[in-house]
CSV table of C-alpha atoms and ligand atoms in Angstrom, one decimal:
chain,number,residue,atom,x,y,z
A,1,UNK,CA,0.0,0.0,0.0
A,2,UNK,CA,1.1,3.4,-1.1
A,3,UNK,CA,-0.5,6.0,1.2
A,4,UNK,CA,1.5,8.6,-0.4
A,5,UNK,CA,0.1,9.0,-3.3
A,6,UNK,CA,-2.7,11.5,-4.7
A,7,UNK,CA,-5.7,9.8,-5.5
A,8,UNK,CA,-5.0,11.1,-9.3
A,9,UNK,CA,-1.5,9.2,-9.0
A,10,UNK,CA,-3.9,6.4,-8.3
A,11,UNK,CA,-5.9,6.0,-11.5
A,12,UNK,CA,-4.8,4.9,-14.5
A,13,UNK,CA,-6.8,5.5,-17.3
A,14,UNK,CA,-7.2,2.7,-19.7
A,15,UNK,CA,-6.2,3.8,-23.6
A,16,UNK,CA,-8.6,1.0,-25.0
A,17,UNK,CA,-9.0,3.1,-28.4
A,18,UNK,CA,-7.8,2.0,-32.0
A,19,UNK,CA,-5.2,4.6,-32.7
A,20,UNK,CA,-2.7,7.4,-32.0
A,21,UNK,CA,-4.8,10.2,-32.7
A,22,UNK,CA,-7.8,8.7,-30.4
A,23,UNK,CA,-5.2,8.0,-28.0
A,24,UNK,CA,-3.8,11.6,-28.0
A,25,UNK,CA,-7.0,13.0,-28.0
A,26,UNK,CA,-7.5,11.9,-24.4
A,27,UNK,CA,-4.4,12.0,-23.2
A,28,UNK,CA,-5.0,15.9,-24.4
A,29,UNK,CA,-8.3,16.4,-22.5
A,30,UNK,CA,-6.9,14.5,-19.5
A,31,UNK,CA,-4.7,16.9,-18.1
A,32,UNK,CA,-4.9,15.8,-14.3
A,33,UNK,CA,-4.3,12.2,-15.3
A,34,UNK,CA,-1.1,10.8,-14.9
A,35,UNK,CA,-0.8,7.4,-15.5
A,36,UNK,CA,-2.2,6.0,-18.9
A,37,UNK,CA,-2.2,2.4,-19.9
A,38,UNK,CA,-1.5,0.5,-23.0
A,39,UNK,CA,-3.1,-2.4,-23.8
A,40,UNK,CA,-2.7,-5.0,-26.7
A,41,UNK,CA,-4.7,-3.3,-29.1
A,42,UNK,CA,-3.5,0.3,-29.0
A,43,UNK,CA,0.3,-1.4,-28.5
A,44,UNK,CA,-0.8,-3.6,-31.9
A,45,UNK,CA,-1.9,-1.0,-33.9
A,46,UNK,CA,0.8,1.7,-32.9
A,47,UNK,CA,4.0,0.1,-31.3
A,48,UNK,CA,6.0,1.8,-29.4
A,49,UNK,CA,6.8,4.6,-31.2
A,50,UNK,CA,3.3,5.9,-29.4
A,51,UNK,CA,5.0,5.0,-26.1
A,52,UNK,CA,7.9,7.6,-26.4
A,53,UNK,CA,5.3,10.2,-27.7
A,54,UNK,CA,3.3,10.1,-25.0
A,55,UNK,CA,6.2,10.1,-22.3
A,56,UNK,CA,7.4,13.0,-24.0
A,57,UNK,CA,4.0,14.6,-23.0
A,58,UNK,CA,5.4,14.0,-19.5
A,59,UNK,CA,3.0,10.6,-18.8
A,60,UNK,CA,3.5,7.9,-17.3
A,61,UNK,CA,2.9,4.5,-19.2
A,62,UNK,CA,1.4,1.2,-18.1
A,63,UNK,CA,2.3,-1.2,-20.9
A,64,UNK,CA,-0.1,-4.1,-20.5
A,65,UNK,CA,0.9,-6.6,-23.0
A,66,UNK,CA,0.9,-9.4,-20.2
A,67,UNK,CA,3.9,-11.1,-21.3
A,68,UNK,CA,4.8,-14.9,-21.1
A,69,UNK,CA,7.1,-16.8,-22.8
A,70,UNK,CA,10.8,-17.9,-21.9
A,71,UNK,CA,12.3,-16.0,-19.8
A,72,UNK,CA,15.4,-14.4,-22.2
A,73,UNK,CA,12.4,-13.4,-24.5
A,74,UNK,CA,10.3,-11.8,-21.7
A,75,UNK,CA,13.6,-10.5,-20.5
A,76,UNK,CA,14.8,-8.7,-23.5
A,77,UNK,CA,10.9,-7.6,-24.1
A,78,UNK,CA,10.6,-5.8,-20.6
A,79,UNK,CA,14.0,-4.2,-21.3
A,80,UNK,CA,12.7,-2.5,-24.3
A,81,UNK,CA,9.3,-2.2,-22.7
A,82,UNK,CA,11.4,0.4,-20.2
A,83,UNK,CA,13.7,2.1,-23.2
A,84,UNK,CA,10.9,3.1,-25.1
A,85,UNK,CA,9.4,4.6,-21.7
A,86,UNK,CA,7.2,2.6,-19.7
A,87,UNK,CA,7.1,2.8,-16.5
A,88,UNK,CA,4.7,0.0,-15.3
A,89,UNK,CA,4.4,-3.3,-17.2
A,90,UNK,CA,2.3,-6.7,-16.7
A,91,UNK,CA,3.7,-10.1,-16.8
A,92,UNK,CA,1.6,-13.5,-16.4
A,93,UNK,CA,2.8,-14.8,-13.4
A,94,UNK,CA,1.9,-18.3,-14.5
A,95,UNK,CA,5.2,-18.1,-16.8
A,96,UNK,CA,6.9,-19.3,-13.9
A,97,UNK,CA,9.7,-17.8,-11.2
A,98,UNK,CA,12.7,-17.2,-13.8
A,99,UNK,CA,11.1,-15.9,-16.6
A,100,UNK,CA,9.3,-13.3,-13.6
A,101,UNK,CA,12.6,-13.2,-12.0
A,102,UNK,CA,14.5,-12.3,-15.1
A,103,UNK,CA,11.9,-9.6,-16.2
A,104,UNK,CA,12.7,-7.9,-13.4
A,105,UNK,CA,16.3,-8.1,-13.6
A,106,UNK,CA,16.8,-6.7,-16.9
A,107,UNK,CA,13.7,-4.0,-16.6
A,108,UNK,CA,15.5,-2.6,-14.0
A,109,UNK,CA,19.2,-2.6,-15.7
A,110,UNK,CA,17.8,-1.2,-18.3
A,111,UNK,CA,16.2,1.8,-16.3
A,112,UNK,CA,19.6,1.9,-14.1
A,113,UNK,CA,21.4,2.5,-17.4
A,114,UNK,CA,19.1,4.9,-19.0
A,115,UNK,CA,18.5,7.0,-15.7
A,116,UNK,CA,14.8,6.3,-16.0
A,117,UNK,CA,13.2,5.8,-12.4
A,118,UNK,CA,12.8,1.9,-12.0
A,119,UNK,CA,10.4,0.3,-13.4
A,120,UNK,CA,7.1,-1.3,-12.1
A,121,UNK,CA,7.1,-5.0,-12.9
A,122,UNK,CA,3.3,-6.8,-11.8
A,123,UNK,CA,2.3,-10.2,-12.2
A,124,UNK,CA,-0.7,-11.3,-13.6
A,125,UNK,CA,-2.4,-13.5,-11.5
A,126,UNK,CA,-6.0,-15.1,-13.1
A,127,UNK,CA,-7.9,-13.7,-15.5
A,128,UNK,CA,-11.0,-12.6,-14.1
A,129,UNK,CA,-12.5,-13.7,-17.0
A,130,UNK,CA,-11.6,-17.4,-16.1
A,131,UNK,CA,-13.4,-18.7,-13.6
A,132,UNK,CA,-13.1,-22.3,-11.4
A,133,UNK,CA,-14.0,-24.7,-14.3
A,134,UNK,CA,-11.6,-22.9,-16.8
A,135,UNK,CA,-8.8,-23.3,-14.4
A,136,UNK,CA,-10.0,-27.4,-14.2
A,137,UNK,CA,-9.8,-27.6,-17.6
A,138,UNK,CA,-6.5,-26.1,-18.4
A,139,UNK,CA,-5.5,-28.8,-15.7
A,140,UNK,CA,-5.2,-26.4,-12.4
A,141,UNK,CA,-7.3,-26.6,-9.3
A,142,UNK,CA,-10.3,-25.5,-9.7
A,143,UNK,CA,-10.1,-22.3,-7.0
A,144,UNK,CA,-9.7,-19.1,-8.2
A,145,UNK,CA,-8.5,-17.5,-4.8
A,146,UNK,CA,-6.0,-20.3,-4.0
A,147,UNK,CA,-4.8,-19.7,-7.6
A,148,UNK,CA,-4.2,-16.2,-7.0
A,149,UNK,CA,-2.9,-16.1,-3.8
A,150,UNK,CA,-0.4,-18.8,-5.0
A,151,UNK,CA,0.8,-16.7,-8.1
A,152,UNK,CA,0.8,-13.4,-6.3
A,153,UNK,CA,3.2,-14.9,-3.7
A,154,UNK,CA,5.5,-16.5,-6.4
A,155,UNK,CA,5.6,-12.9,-8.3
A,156,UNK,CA,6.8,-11.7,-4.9
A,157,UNK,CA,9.3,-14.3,-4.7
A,158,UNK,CA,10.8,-13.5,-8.1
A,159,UNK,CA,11.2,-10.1,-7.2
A,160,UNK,CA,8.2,-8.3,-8.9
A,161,UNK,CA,6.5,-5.3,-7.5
A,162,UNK,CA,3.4,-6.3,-7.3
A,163,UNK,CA,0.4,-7.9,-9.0
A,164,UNK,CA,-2.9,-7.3,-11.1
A,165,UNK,CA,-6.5,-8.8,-9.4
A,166,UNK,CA,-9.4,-8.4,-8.9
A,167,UNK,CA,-10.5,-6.2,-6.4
A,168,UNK,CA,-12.2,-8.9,-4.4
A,169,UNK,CA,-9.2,-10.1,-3.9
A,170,UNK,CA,-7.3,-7.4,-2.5
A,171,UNK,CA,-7.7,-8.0,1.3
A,172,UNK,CA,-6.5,-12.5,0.9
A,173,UNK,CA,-4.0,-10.8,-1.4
A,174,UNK,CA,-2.5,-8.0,1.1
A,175,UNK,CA,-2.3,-10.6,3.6
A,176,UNK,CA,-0.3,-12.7,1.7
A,177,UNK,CA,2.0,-10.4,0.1
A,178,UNK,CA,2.6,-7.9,3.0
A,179,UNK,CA,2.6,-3.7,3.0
A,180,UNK,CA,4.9,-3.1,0.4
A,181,UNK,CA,3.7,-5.0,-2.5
A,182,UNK,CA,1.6,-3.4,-5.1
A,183,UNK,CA,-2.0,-3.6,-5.5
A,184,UNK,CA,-3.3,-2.8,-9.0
A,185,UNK,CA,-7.2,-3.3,-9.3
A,186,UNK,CA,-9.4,-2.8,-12.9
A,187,UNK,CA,-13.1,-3.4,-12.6
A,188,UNK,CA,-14.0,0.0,-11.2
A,189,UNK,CA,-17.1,1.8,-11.4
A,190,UNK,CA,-17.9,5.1,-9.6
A,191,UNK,CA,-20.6,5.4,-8.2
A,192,UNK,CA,-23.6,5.0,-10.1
A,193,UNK,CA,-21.3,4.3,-13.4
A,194,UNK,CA,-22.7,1.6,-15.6
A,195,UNK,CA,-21.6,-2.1,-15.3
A,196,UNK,CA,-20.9,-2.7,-18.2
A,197,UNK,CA,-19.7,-6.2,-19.1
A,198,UNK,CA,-17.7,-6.1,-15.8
A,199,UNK,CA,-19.2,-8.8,-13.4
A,200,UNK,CA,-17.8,-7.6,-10.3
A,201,UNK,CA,-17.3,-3.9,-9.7
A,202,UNK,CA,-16.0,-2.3,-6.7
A,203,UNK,CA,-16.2,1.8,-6.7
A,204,UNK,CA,-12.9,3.4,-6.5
A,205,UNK,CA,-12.8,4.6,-3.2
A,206,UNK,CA,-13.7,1.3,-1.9
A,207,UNK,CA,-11.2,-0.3,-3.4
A,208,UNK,CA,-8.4,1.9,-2.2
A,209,UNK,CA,-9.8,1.4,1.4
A,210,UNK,CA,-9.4,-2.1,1.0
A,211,UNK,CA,-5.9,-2.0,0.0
A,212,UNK,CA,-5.3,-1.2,-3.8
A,213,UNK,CA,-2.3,1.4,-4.5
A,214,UNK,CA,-3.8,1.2,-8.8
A,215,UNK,CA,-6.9,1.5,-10.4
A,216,UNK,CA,-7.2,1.0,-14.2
A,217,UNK,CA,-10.3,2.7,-15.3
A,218,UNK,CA,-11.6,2.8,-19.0
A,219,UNK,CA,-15.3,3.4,-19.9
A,220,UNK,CA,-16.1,5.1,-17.0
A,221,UNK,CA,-13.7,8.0,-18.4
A,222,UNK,CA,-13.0,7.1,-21.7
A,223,UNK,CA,-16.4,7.1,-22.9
A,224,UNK,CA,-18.1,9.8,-20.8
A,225,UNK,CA,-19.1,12.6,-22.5
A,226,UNK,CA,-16.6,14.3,-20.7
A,227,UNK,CA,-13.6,12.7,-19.6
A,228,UNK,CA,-12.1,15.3,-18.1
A,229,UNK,CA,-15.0,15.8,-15.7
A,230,UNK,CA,-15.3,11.5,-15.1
A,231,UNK,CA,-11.9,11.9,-14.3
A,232,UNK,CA,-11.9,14.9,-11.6
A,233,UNK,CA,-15.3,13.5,-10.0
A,234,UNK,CA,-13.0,9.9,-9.4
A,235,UNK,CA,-10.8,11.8,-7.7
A,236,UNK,CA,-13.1,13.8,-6.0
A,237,UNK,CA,-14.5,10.3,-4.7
A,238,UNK,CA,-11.3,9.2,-3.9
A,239,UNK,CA,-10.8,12.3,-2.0
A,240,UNK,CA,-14.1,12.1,0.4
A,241,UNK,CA,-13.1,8.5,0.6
A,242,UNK,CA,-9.7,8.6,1.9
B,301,C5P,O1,-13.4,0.0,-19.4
B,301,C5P,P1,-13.0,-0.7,-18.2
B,301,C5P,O2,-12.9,0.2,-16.9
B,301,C5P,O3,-13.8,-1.9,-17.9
B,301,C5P,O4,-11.5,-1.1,-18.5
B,301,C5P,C1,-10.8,-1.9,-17.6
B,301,C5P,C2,-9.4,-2.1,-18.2
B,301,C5P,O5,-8.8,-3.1,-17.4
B,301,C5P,C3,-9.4,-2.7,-19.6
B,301,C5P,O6,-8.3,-2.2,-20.3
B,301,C5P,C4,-9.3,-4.2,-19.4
B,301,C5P,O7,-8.6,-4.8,-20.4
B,301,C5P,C5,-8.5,-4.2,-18.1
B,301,C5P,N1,-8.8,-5.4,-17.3
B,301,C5P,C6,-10.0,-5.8,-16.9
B,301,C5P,N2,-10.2,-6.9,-16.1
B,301,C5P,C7,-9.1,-7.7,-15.8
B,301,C5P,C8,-7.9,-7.3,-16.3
B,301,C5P,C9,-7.7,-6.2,-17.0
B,301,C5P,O8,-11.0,-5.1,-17.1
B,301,C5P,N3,-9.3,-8.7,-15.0
């Protein structure tokens, strides 16, 4: 847990849009917004030329791409991950302790050599949009929260920062991870926000109360017909929550 931090250092805003200029655009109107994030289609369509641009804008970056393969590929990804700028990156902890482990290692030699800050490495733990049968199938235990728990303790073990959930799982995964490690939430809905195809939704200032030092937030902002506005009433949730 971070308690340091704003609540607009808290939320990152999901850039789930097809291209640099939509991208841009909101990364224009959101001038209290800090952190943005990257996912796999905006990183698809736009590589990371888009990352430097919008570090250049004085952003930070959350590059999603949830890695997993061995670890010298993961390794060599996160390091370019961090020389092209960003500052927070995702990882599926499933990929095992080295390949985590390595990740780490060469995200932050990279930011050492390059004078950046060092980087945020998180695990991804499961998919929320697996649930117990999925996990049976694909041969693991059928138990979500054991799952998590378990993979959130090996990221921590390999050296990561912190992990990605769900926020129902912050408080089993606080207590198994201890203070320092990193909470990052998405399924967040202010109040009275629409659902959408989100099953579980926490708002944001309940989430941080429980424990989570990140929330990724799309729709909510993204879509509104102000995002600018969405984005200042989060905070000012945040605020009167905290
Ligand atoms: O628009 P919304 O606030 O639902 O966006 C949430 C963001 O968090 C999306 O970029 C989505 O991919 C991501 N995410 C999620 N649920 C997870 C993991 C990531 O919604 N379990």
């Amino acid at each position: 847990m971070t308690p340091a931090l704003a609540p607009s250092q808290r939320i990152i805003t999901a850039l789930d849009v097809e291209n640099k200029a939509q991208a841009l655009a909101l990364v224009d109107q959101l001038g209290q917004a800090s952190l943005f994030k990257i996912g796999l289609e905006l990183f698809t369509a736009e590589g990371p030329a888009l990352l430097r641009e919008i570090q250049a804008l004085g952003k930070g970056i959350f590059l999603d791409l949830k890695l997993h393969d061995i670890p010298n590929t993961v390794g060599e990804a996160a390091r370019i991950g961090v020389r092209n700028g960003a500052r927070m990156m995702t990882i599926h902890a499933s990929g095992g302790k080295s390949m985590m482990a390595r990740a780490a290692e060469t995200a932050v030699e990279e930011a050492d050599k390059r004078g950046f800050p060092r980087p945020v490495l998180l695990g991804v733990t499961i998919l929320t949009s697996l649930q117990n049968e999925d996990l049976a199938s694909v041969g693991m235990a059928p138990d979500t929260s054991a799952q998590v728990l378990r993979l959130a303790a090996l990221a921590r073990a390999a050296g990561l920062s912190g992990v990605v959930c769900s926020a129902k799982e912050i408080e089993i995964v606080r207590k198994e991870t201890g203070p320092e490690f990193l909470i990052v939430t998405p399924g967040i809905r202010p109040a009275g926000a629409s659902a959408q195809d989100q099953k579980r939704v926490m708002t944001p200032a309940e989430a941080v109360a429980r424990g989570s030092d990140y929330l990724v937030i799309g729709r909510p902002i993204t879509q509104a017909a102000s995002p600018a506005a969405a984005f200042a009433a989060i905070v000012r949730e945040l605020e009167a929550g905290l």
